[in-house]
């Protein structure tokens, strides 16, 4: 619980203090107050004690309001109001049986709606846990990666570019730290942070010495003390205020809800007209009133928005099972319509398991390297096949040293296995140095690092400044993309360690040759006796000596080729957008079938430089044509997405860095990597791949198509049902004849079939060949003309069928109750047969196999039991004015229903209507 005032007076260990106060204290006061250590952080046992005491660093799950509110929300529907009024009126008129039935129906409907909605929400809520958020925390003097939920007040956390701030933190050290606080303050420009003490009255948005939970680090690095976790954070306060439940709305649900609203108004007007006509005819007011209510209840597709949400939620769960976590529900819809997938290469199309295969030194020697994985056992062999070590030549030694010391990765051996913490490219360079006899710890000891120019996708190189223990001087080491490193060099190192003039053409040609084999090539450079003062990005160019090339293998992911092929069959173009070299990228692209041929065709490979040189007019067409876009900077990705969208494409784009966020937001489907991606990218994305695998995107598209099919199937099934129910009454009143189906019976049909039959379509498995048809045009309406006609046809069949059976039974001397029971059973029978037809929009029902969707079978059996109860149970007979019918009548009903099914099948055959 919050303490009193944060004035520095002793507190209970780890006591929490009002967040308002921490920004007004000097950093070390905060450290004292929270009984922690600005260098070593908390001890492990103390952190565990505090976790016990303060609870996990989590926000309470968003539920969209209290239970009562959510239950009441189920009654907030025009249809329910109509029913409640109808119930009241019938009760006032003494028709207690009818009013009880109406009320029971209202209650059951609300209950089912509530349960379904809760299930859909729970499914979505559960997904959040699948995308693990972690934080870097210093405990007992060592950095650890822990789940963000385990942070406690007093923890010393480290945040850097790409991280999501895991709790409210008072900063104690910052290095060019910039934070996007829009989640909290709405201000989209990143804020620069520092550690200075602020006035106590400073509002949250201006507290520069704090970072708050949920905000995103866009640049730099910082360390600070956690002052509040979970619900105590500023984000927690906002969360409490607005109860930020994930909305279940998507463009489609919104459109359907709008459609239902208009339909409701039209139907209510129609019901009023029916009532008026009946009265004018001199019919009894009560009878006409209930008829009008039945018309309204029957015709309004009230289950539609809920069913759509449920179908989407089921789709989301299916996608999650295939390791694609949907962060925004509309993505499920859009995925099915994807026409272009722009994918990273490294880690998505390839394994991102780098192994250096070849080392090249400027004297022209190529060394082959054996061994694989992160185990540094393997050998370097020179051109004659002789095993060599780093001592073979000075250039080789400095090439390996640059790779190993200008490096942030750490290799550890745990349980006999070598594990890497850091970037696989850097891991590979540590491993090859090890194979040549240079151990990372010895290198670090000989060349302690004093300064760094960090790697970034824009800079494409990394450089470090070291004290050289051997010579007593300083040394600069660098590694990175060949053309960038060559730009830093004036000379190249000879085998004896001397400097020769740089043979730029020879170096670039060697790099090109290695890249053409699909190897990722990094150049290395050094300056053994450097001036520390000149170590800056501006002064570095032209001061280094090229020491060699390291070429590494990164095998394509096993599933990538098949997934790219599946995308092509599905009419989806796959583009590789990579920071890597064009030759490497093209070779990998050729191997996984991403190009039209084994070698790139005209215009199929474009580099970032070529892109930048294109005119605005040429740009979109060139981008559309290109299959491989190499040496592309994250900034260029945004332009790529826009250009493709201008050409009418629906674009899925992957990204993992901070700078990818704008492109991810712009894309129709932004895809972030769950393992390798930054929190910033995940935050901007619509979908997160928990395995970083390209094949998962393809799987998600497939599921997306399935979801859209199922939505269409549900709509195509439900609309005729509603129209049929409403029109049966309307026609009867207009013709002035006896109602073939009574209002309470309409209620029965409506409520039972929607749940037992219609909803089961949401579980329909994907259709065969779903990835062999072209992507759905986003502009195409949900129901094509052919489907609208089918809806009208089935409505007509339902009405005609029920009138036919009703009339026939009456003519054969059946009572009104018996004839109506027959009409109700006919209605439901046709719905059942139509349900089987709707399992596929194109293929005939009998081709689908009876057990393809067990839910449908279960639903039909439940409905059948319900119909038997309605027909033969005396209580039901009393409540719903039904009566037992004979076997002969059943035969009659089934005969008519089969005839209707036959007409539907013929229509499907003549006008197949894919979704
Ligand atoms: P993708 O965009 O497909 O993931 P990528 O991983 O190759 O491709 P970047 O990480 O932006 O893209 O790398 C671009 C280039 O920068 C690489 O081709 C390589 O030459 C160089 N590079 C990559 N990692 C490092 C690093 N840790 N240090 C120095 N240079 C690097």
mmCIF file with all atom_site columns, C-alpha atoms in Angstrom, residues 2 38 43 84 124 131 164 186 193 210 309 354 371 412 514 560 564 612 648 675 809 825 908:
data_model
loop_
_atom_site.group_PDB
_atom_site.id
_atom_site.type_symbol
_atom_site.label_atom_id
_atom_site.label_alt_id
_atom_site.label_comp_id
_atom_site.label_asym_id
_atom_site.label_entity_id
_atom_site.label_seq_id
_atom_site.pdbx_PDB_ins_code
_atom_site.Cartn_x
_atom_site.Cartn_y
_atom_site.Cartn_z
_atom_site.occupancy
_atom_site.B_iso_or_equiv
_atom_site.pdbx_formal_charge
_atom_site.auth_seq_id
_atom_site.auth_comp_id
_atom_site.auth_asym_id
_atom_site.auth_atom_id
_atom_site.pdbx_PDB_model_num
ATOM 1  C CA . UNK A 1 2   ? 1.224   3.497   -0.672  1.00 0.00 ? 2   UNK A CA 1
ATOM 2  C CA . UNK A 1 38  ? 21.777  1.617   -7.672  1.00 0.00 ? 38  UNK A CA 1
ATOM 3  C CA . UNK A 1 43  ? 19.124  -9.622  -4.074  1.00 0.00 ? 43  UNK A CA 1
ATOM 4  C CA . UNK A 1 84  ? -40.378 -7.327  -23.019 1.00 0.00 ? 84  UNK A CA 1
ATOM 5  C CA . UNK A 1 124 ? -8.831  -13.321 -26.805 1.00 0.00 ? 124 UNK A CA 1
ATOM 6  C CA . UNK A 1 131 ? 3.315   -13.069 -26.296 1.00 0.00 ? 131 UNK A CA 1
ATOM 7  C CA . UNK A 1 164 ? 8.389   -1.590  -23.563 1.00 0.00 ? 164 UNK A CA 1
ATOM 8  C CA . UNK A 1 186 ? -1.302  10.939  -26.197 1.00 0.00 ? 186 UNK A CA 1
ATOM 9  C CA . UNK A 1 193 ? 14.774  11.610  -20.564 1.00 0.00 ? 193 UNK A CA 1
ATOM 10 C CA . UNK A 1 210 ? 10.641  8.847   -14.818 1.00 0.00 ? 210 UNK A CA 1
ATOM 11 C CA . UNK A 1 309 ? -17.616 -12.179 -33.174 1.00 0.00 ? 309 UNK A CA 1
ATOM 12 C CA . UNK A 1 354 ? 24.831  -18.421 -38.628 1.00 0.00 ? 354 UNK A CA 1
ATOM 13 C CA . UNK A 1 371 ? 31.974  -27.543 -37.862 1.00 0.00 ? 371 UNK A CA 1
ATOM 14 C CA . UNK A 1 412 ? 28.107  -19.808 -22.666 1.00 0.00 ? 412 UNK A CA 1
ATOM 15 C CA . UNK A 1 514 ? 30.736  -15.370 -51.618 1.00 0.00 ? 514 UNK A CA 1
ATOM 16 C CA . UNK A 1 560 ? 9.922   -21.825 -46.154 1.00 0.00 ? 560 UNK A CA 1
ATOM 17 C CA . UNK A 1 564 ? 6.299   -19.684 -50.466 1.00 0.00 ? 564 UNK A CA 1
ATOM 18 C CA . UNK A 1 612 ? 15.989  5.870   -53.790 1.00 0.00 ? 612 UNK A CA 1
ATOM 19 C CA . UNK A 1 648 ? -4.485  -1.901  -54.702 1.00 0.00 ? 648 UNK A CA 1
ATOM 20 C CA . UNK A 1 675 ? 11.193  -14.127 -30.322 1.00 0.00 ? 675 UNK A CA 1
ATOM 21 C CA . UNK A 1 809 ? -52.534 -31.358 -43.197 1.00 0.00 ? 809 UNK A CA 1
ATOM 22 C CA . UNK A 1 825 ? -41.151 -29.237 -38.128 1.00 0.00 ? 825 UNK A CA 1
ATOM 23 C CA . UNK A 1 908 ? -25.722 -24.411 -56.091 1.00 0.00 ? 908 UNK A CA 1
#
